[in-house]
């Protein structure tokens, strides 16, 4: 099968999914969206997937995302949005991605993200919105972005940001929310 779109969408009580063949998949949009109880995501073969939008949206119990092959991905819109227990974001090949809007929105436990190739990304609207524990942003290139709407919105813990393509410097005072 090539289309795994919304396969387990809103299976709120689903707690386990075994690894199964996804080697022909091209679309995993919303595949696990709304699986609140799912703690572990199988490391699927995603080498042919272009559409990753909302794949893991609102998987509230997931703490780890496997390093999926995203080399053909063009969209990571809301990819892990609402994964409130997510501790670390994987290093992904994002060289062909053009949209990352709301990609890690509401990932309240995420403290850092690895460098991502965002040189072709034009849409980063609310990409990081309300990732309230995010302390470090490393190596994001926003030189192709056409809108920064709410890009830094609700990031009270942010301490450092290395962002290529901005034509000004950023500094962050210690947040009163940190102890």
PDB file of C-alpha atoms in Angstrom:
ATOM      1  CA  UNK A   1       0.000   0.000   0.000  1.00  0.00           C
ATOM      2  CA  UNK A   2       1.108   3.553  -0.672  1.00  0.00           C
ATOM      3  CA  UNK A   3      -1.510   5.474   1.297  1.00  0.00           C
ATOM      4  CA  UNK A   4      -1.488   5.233   5.103  1.00  0.00           C
ATOM      5  CA  UNK A   5      -3.300   8.546   5.547  1.00  0.00           C
ATOM      6  CA  UNK A   6      -5.259   8.759   8.834  1.00  0.00           C
ATOM      7  CA  UNK A   7      -4.807   4.996   9.367  1.00  0.00           C
ATOM      8  CA  UNK A   8      -5.072   5.126  13.176  1.00  0.00           C
ATOM      9  CA  UNK A   9      -6.545   8.632  13.424  1.00  0.00           C
ATOM     10  CA  UNK A  10      -8.160   9.329  16.822  1.00  0.00           C
ATOM     11  CA  UNK A  11      -7.544   5.835  18.191  1.00  0.00           C
ATOM     12  CA  UNK A  12      -7.222   7.439  21.609  1.00  0.00           C
ATOM     13  CA  UNK A  13      -6.853   4.223  23.620  1.00  0.00           C
ATOM     14  CA  UNK A  14      -4.369   2.593  21.219  1.00  0.00           C
ATOM     15  CA  UNK A  15      -1.224   1.854  23.237  1.00  0.00           C
ATOM     16  CA  UNK A  16       0.854  -0.352  20.937  1.00  0.00           C
ATOM     17  CA  UNK A  17       1.376  -0.801  17.189  1.00  0.00           C
ATOM     18  CA  UNK A  18       3.722  -3.498  15.855  1.00  0.00           C
ATOM     19  CA  UNK A  19       6.126  -2.764  13.035  1.00  0.00           C
ATOM     20  CA  UNK A  20       4.505  -3.435   9.645  1.00  0.00           C
ATOM     21  CA  UNK A  21       5.551  -2.961   6.023  1.00  0.00           C
ATOM     22  CA  UNK A  22       5.409   0.651   4.889  1.00  0.00           C
ATOM     23  CA  UNK A  23       8.175   0.399   2.287  1.00  0.00           C
ATOM     24  CA  UNK A  24       5.843   1.538  -0.540  1.00  0.00           C
ATOM     25  CA  UNK A  25       4.217   4.344   1.454  1.00  0.00           C
ATOM     26  CA  UNK A  26       4.156   7.824  -0.035  1.00  0.00           C
ATOM     27  CA  UNK A  27       1.551   9.399   2.274  1.00  0.00           C
ATOM     28  CA  UNK A  28       1.457   9.032   6.073  1.00  0.00           C
ATOM     29  CA  UNK A  29      -0.536  12.196   6.716  1.00  0.00           C
ATOM     30  CA  UNK A  30      -2.258  11.924  10.105  1.00  0.00           C
ATOM     31  CA  UNK A  31      -1.312   8.247  10.412  1.00  0.00           C
ATOM     32  CA  UNK A  32      -1.213   8.315  14.232  1.00  0.00           C
ATOM     33  CA  UNK A  33      -2.928  11.650  14.816  1.00  0.00           C
ATOM     34  CA  UNK A  34      -4.829  11.753  18.087  1.00  0.00           C
ATOM     35  CA  UNK A  35      -3.439   8.470  19.449  1.00  0.00           C
ATOM     36  CA  UNK A  36      -3.238   9.870  22.984  1.00  0.00           C
ATOM     37  CA  UNK A  37      -2.164   6.627  24.676  1.00  0.00           C
ATOM     38  CA  UNK A  38       0.428   5.494  22.144  1.00  0.00           C
ATOM     39  CA  UNK A  39       3.836   5.618  23.850  1.00  0.00           C
ATOM     40  CA  UNK A  40       6.078   4.231  21.117  1.00  0.00           C
ATOM     41  CA  UNK A  41       6.072   4.807  17.373  1.00  0.00           C
ATOM     42  CA  UNK A  42       7.405   1.943  15.218  1.00  0.00           C
ATOM     43  CA  UNK A  43      10.459   2.840  13.121  1.00  0.00           C
ATOM     44  CA  UNK A  44       8.654   2.549   9.791  1.00  0.00           C
ATOM     45  CA  UNK A  45      10.383   2.500   6.418  1.00  0.00           C
ATOM     46  CA  UNK A  46       9.473   5.954   5.137  1.00  0.00           C
ATOM     47  CA  UNK A  47      12.010   6.196   2.322  1.00  0.00           C
ATOM     48  CA  UNK A  48       9.306   6.990  -0.284  1.00  0.00           C
ATOM     49  CA  UNK A  49       7.100   9.262   1.812  1.00  0.00           C
ATOM     50  CA  UNK A  50       6.584  12.873   0.734  1.00  0.00           C
ATOM     51  CA  UNK A  51       3.613  13.775   2.966  1.00  0.00           C
ATOM     52  CA  UNK A  52       4.339  13.614   6.703  1.00  0.00           C
ATOM     53  CA  UNK A  53       1.835  16.268   7.785  1.00  0.00           C
ATOM     54  CA  UNK A  54       0.186  15.599  11.165  1.00  0.00           C
ATOM     55  CA  UNK A  55       1.652  12.091  11.239  1.00  0.00           C
ATOM     56  CA  UNK A  56       2.104  12.206  15.019  1.00  0.00           C
ATOM     57  CA  UNK A  57      -0.105  15.170  15.910  1.00  0.00           C
ATOM     58  CA  UNK A  58      -1.475  14.971  19.441  1.00  0.00           C
ATOM     59  CA  UNK A  59       0.325  11.756  20.335  1.00  0.00           C
ATOM     60  CA  UNK A  60       0.432  13.027  23.917  1.00  0.00           C
ATOM     61  CA  UNK A  61       2.285  10.051  25.434  1.00  0.00           C
ATOM     62  CA  UNK A  62       5.117   9.758  22.893  1.00  0.00           C
ATOM     63  CA  UNK A  63       8.498  10.687  24.386  1.00  0.00           C
ATOM     64  CA  UNK A  64      10.675   9.624  21.437  1.00  0.00           C
ATOM     65  CA  UNK A  65      10.307   9.793  17.658  1.00  0.00           C
ATOM     66  CA  UNK A  66      12.381   7.380  15.553  1.00  0.00           C
ATOM     67  CA  UNK A  67      14.746   8.982  13.035  1.00  0.00           C
ATOM     68  CA  UNK A  68      12.458   8.449  10.046  1.00  0.00           C
ATOM     69  CA  UNK A  69      13.841   8.738   6.515  1.00  0.00           C
ATOM     70  CA  UNK A  70      12.426  12.091   5.480  1.00  0.00           C
ATOM     71  CA  UNK A  71      14.724  12.657   2.491  1.00  0.00           C
ATOM     72  CA  UNK A  72      11.754  12.912   0.082  1.00  0.00           C
ATOM     73  CA  UNK A  73       9.487  14.884   2.421  1.00  0.00           C
ATOM     74  CA  UNK A  74       8.081  18.167   1.183  1.00  0.00           C
ATOM     75  CA  UNK A  75       5.758  18.841   4.115  1.00  0.00           C
ATOM     76  CA  UNK A  76       6.181  18.449   7.858  1.00  0.00           C
ATOM     77  CA  UNK A  77       3.147  20.566   8.686  1.00  0.00           C
ATOM     78  CA  UNK A  78       2.052  19.786  12.257  1.00  0.00           C
ATOM     79  CA  UNK A  79       4.228  16.645  12.122  1.00  0.00           C
ATOM     80  CA  UNK A  80       4.600  16.339  15.907  1.00  0.00           C
ATOM     81  CA  UNK A  81       2.272  19.119  17.001  1.00  0.00           C
ATOM     82  CA  UNK A  82       0.768  18.460  20.416  1.00  0.00           C
ATOM     83  CA  UNK A  83       3.250  15.741  21.407  1.00  0.00           C
ATOM     84  CA  UNK A  84       3.353  17.182  24.905  1.00  0.00           C
ATOM     85  CA  UNK A  85       5.550  14.422  26.423  1.00  0.00           C
ATOM     86  CA  UNK A  86       8.162  14.508  23.636  1.00  0.00           C
ATOM     87  CA  UNK A  87      11.602  15.009  25.210  1.00  0.00           C
ATOM     88  CA  UNK A  88      13.831  15.146  22.108  1.00  0.00           C
ATOM     89  CA  UNK A  89      13.265  15.798  18.439  1.00  0.00           C
ATOM     90  CA  UNK A  90      15.109  13.503  16.011  1.00  0.00           C
ATOM     91  CA  UNK A  91      17.669  14.673  13.514  1.00  0.00           C
ATOM     92  CA  UNK A  92      15.813  14.472  10.201  1.00  0.00           C
ATOM     93  CA  UNK A  93      16.817  15.066   6.592  1.00  0.00           C
ATOM     94  CA  UNK A  94      14.641  18.053   5.771  1.00  0.00           C
ATOM     95  CA  UNK A  95      16.486  19.239   2.669  1.00  0.00           C
ATOM     96  CA  UNK A  96      13.383  19.053   0.413  1.00  0.00           C
ATOM     97  CA  UNK A  97      10.828  20.339   2.924  1.00  0.00           C
ATOM     98  CA  UNK A  98       9.020  23.585   2.067  1.00  0.00           C
ATOM     99  CA  UNK A  99       6.435  23.714   4.874  1.00  0.00           C
ATOM    100  CA  UNK A 100       7.045  23.277   8.600  1.00  0.00           C
ATOM    101  CA  UNK A 101       4.167  25.324   9.965  1.00  0.00           C
ATOM    102  CA  UNK A 102       3.110  24.166  13.453  1.00  0.00           C
ATOM    103  CA  UNK A 103       5.644  21.299  13.189  1.00  0.00           C
ATOM    104  CA  UNK A 104       6.347  21.062  16.930  1.00  0.00           C
ATOM    105  CA  UNK A 105       3.624  23.350  18.240  1.00  0.00           C
ATOM    106  CA  UNK A 106       2.598  22.573  21.831  1.00  0.00           C
ATOM    107  CA  UNK A 107       5.494  20.175  22.467  1.00  0.00           C
ATOM    108  CA  UNK A 108       5.684  21.348  26.073  1.00  0.00           C
ATOM    109  CA  UNK A 109       8.441  18.931  27.226  1.00  0.00           C
ATOM    110  CA  UNK A 110      10.834  19.511  24.325  1.00  0.00           C
ATOM    111  CA  UNK A 111      13.988  21.352  25.482  1.00  0.00           C
ATOM    112  CA  UNK A 112      15.976  21.511  22.233  1.00  0.00           C
ATOM    113  CA  UNK A 113      15.801  20.731  18.558  1.00  0.00           C
ATOM    114  CA  UNK A 114      18.741  19.596  16.436  1.00  0.00           C
ATOM    115  CA  UNK A 115      19.970  21.552  13.430  1.00  0.00           C
ATOM    116  CA  UNK A 116      17.512  21.110  10.555  1.00  0.00           C
ATOM    117  CA  UNK A 117      18.018  21.984   6.904  1.00  0.00           C
ATOM    118  CA  UNK A 118      15.306  24.567   6.479  1.00  0.00           C
ATOM    119  CA  UNK A 119      16.854  26.380   3.525  1.00  0.00           C
ATOM    120  CA  UNK A 120      13.835  25.651   1.259  1.00  0.00           C
ATOM    121  CA  UNK A 121      11.166  26.216   3.895  1.00  0.00           C
ATOM    122  CA  UNK A 122       8.863  29.114   3.068  1.00  0.00           C
ATOM    123  CA  UNK A 123       6.189  28.477   5.691  1.00  0.00           C
ATOM    124  CA  UNK A 124       7.329  28.345   9.333  1.00  0.00           C
ATOM    125  CA  UNK A 125       4.257  30.018  10.848  1.00  0.00           C
ATOM    126  CA  UNK A 126       3.853  28.968  14.497  1.00  0.00           C
ATOM    127  CA  UNK A 127       6.459  26.220  13.955  1.00  0.00           C
ATOM    128  CA  UNK A 128       7.620  26.425  17.584  1.00  0.00           C
ATOM    129  CA  UNK A 129       4.523  27.995  19.143  1.00  0.00           C
ATOM    130  CA  UNK A 130       4.085  27.086  22.799  1.00  0.00           C
ATOM    131  CA  UNK A 131       7.026  24.662  22.947  1.00  0.00           C
ATOM    132  CA  UNK A 132       7.255  26.083  26.447  1.00  0.00           C
ATOM    133  CA  UNK A 133      10.297  24.112  27.693  1.00  0.00           C
ATOM    134  CA  UNK A 134      12.359  24.811  24.550  1.00  0.00           C
ATOM    135  CA  UNK A 135      15.704  26.256  25.664  1.00  0.00           C
ATOM    136  CA  UNK A 136      17.843  26.004  22.526  1.00  0.00           C
ATOM    137  CA  UNK A 137      17.262  26.383  18.799  1.00  0.00           C
ATOM    138  CA  UNK A 138      20.237  25.226  16.735  1.00  0.00           C
ATOM    139  CA  UNK A 139      20.949  25.913  13.093  1.00  0.00           C
ATOM    140  CA  UNK A 140      17.636  26.839  11.514  1.00  0.00           C
ATOM    141  CA  UNK A 141      17.907  28.691   8.196  1.00  0.00           C
ATOM    142  CA  UNK A 142      14.964  31.013   7.640  1.00  0.00           C
ATOM    143  CA  UNK A 143      16.326  32.827   4.593  1.00  0.00           C
ATOM    144  CA  UNK A 144      13.531  31.446   2.332  1.00  0.00           C
ATOM    145  CA  UNK A 145      10.712  31.967   4.834  1.00  0.00           C
ATOM    146  CA  UNK A 146       8.010  34.398   3.794  1.00  0.00           C
ATOM    147  CA  UNK A 147       6.280  34.648   7.183  1.00  0.00           C
ATOM    148  CA  UNK A 148       7.498  34.462  10.764  1.00  0.00           C
ATOM    149  CA  UNK A 149       4.062  34.816  12.349  1.00  0.00           C
ATOM    150  CA  UNK A 150       4.246  33.607  15.955  1.00  0.00           C
ATOM    151  CA  UNK A 151       7.605  31.903  15.321  1.00  0.00           C
ATOM    152  CA  UNK A 152       8.958  32.859  18.772  1.00  0.00           C
ATOM    153  CA  UNK A 153       5.551  33.041  20.450  1.00  0.00           C
ATOM    154  CA  UNK A 154       5.153  31.456  23.905  1.00  0.00           C
ATOM    155  CA  UNK A 155       8.752  30.273  24.348  1.00  0.00           C
ATOM    156  CA  UNK A 156       9.392  31.418  27.943  1.00  0.00           C
ATOM    157  CA  UNK A 157      12.380  29.098  28.525  1.00  0.00           C
ATOM    158  CA  UNK A 158      14.319  30.030  25.374  1.00  0.00           C
ATOM    159  CA  UNK A 159      17.971  30.775  26.219  1.00  0.00           C
ATOM    160  CA  UNK A 160      19.733  30.601  22.851  1.00  0.00           C
ATOM    161  CA  UNK A 161      18.876  30.591  19.191  1.00  0.00           C
ATOM    162  CA  UNK A 162      21.122  30.193  16.175  1.00  0.00           C
ATOM    163  CA  UNK A 163      18.987  31.174  13.227  1.00  0.00           C
ATOM    164  CA  UNK A 164      20.516  31.843   9.819  1.00  0.00           C
ATOM    165  CA  UNK A 165      18.791  34.372   7.617  1.00  0.00           C
ATOM    166  CA  UNK A 166      17.677  36.819  10.267  1.00  0.00           C
ATOM    167  CA  UNK A 167      19.293  40.180   9.800  1.00  0.00           C
ATOM    168  CA  UNK A 168      19.398  41.065  13.475  1.00  0.00           C
ATOM    169  CA  UNK A 169      20.768  39.587  16.684  1.00  0.00           C
ATOM    170  CA  UNK A 170      18.714  38.009  19.411  1.00  0.00           C
ATOM    171  CA  UNK A 171      19.440  37.823  23.093  1.00  0.00           C
ATOM    172  CA  UNK A 172      17.251  36.337  25.761  1.00  0.00           C
ATOM    173  CA  UNK A 173      17.117  37.351  29.403  1.00  0.00           C
ATOM    174  CA  UNK A 174      16.621  34.636  31.979  1.00  0.00           C
ATOM    175  CA  UNK A 175      12.930  33.911  32.084  1.00  0.00           C
ATOM    176  CA  UNK A 176      11.184  34.525  35.406  1.00  0.00           C
ATOM    177  CA  UNK A 177       9.580  31.119  34.899  1.00  0.00           C
ATOM    178  CA  UNK A 178      12.976  29.410  35.336  1.00  0.00           C
ATOM    179  CA  UNK A 179      14.260  28.702  38.799  1.00  0.00           C
TER     180      UNK A 179
END
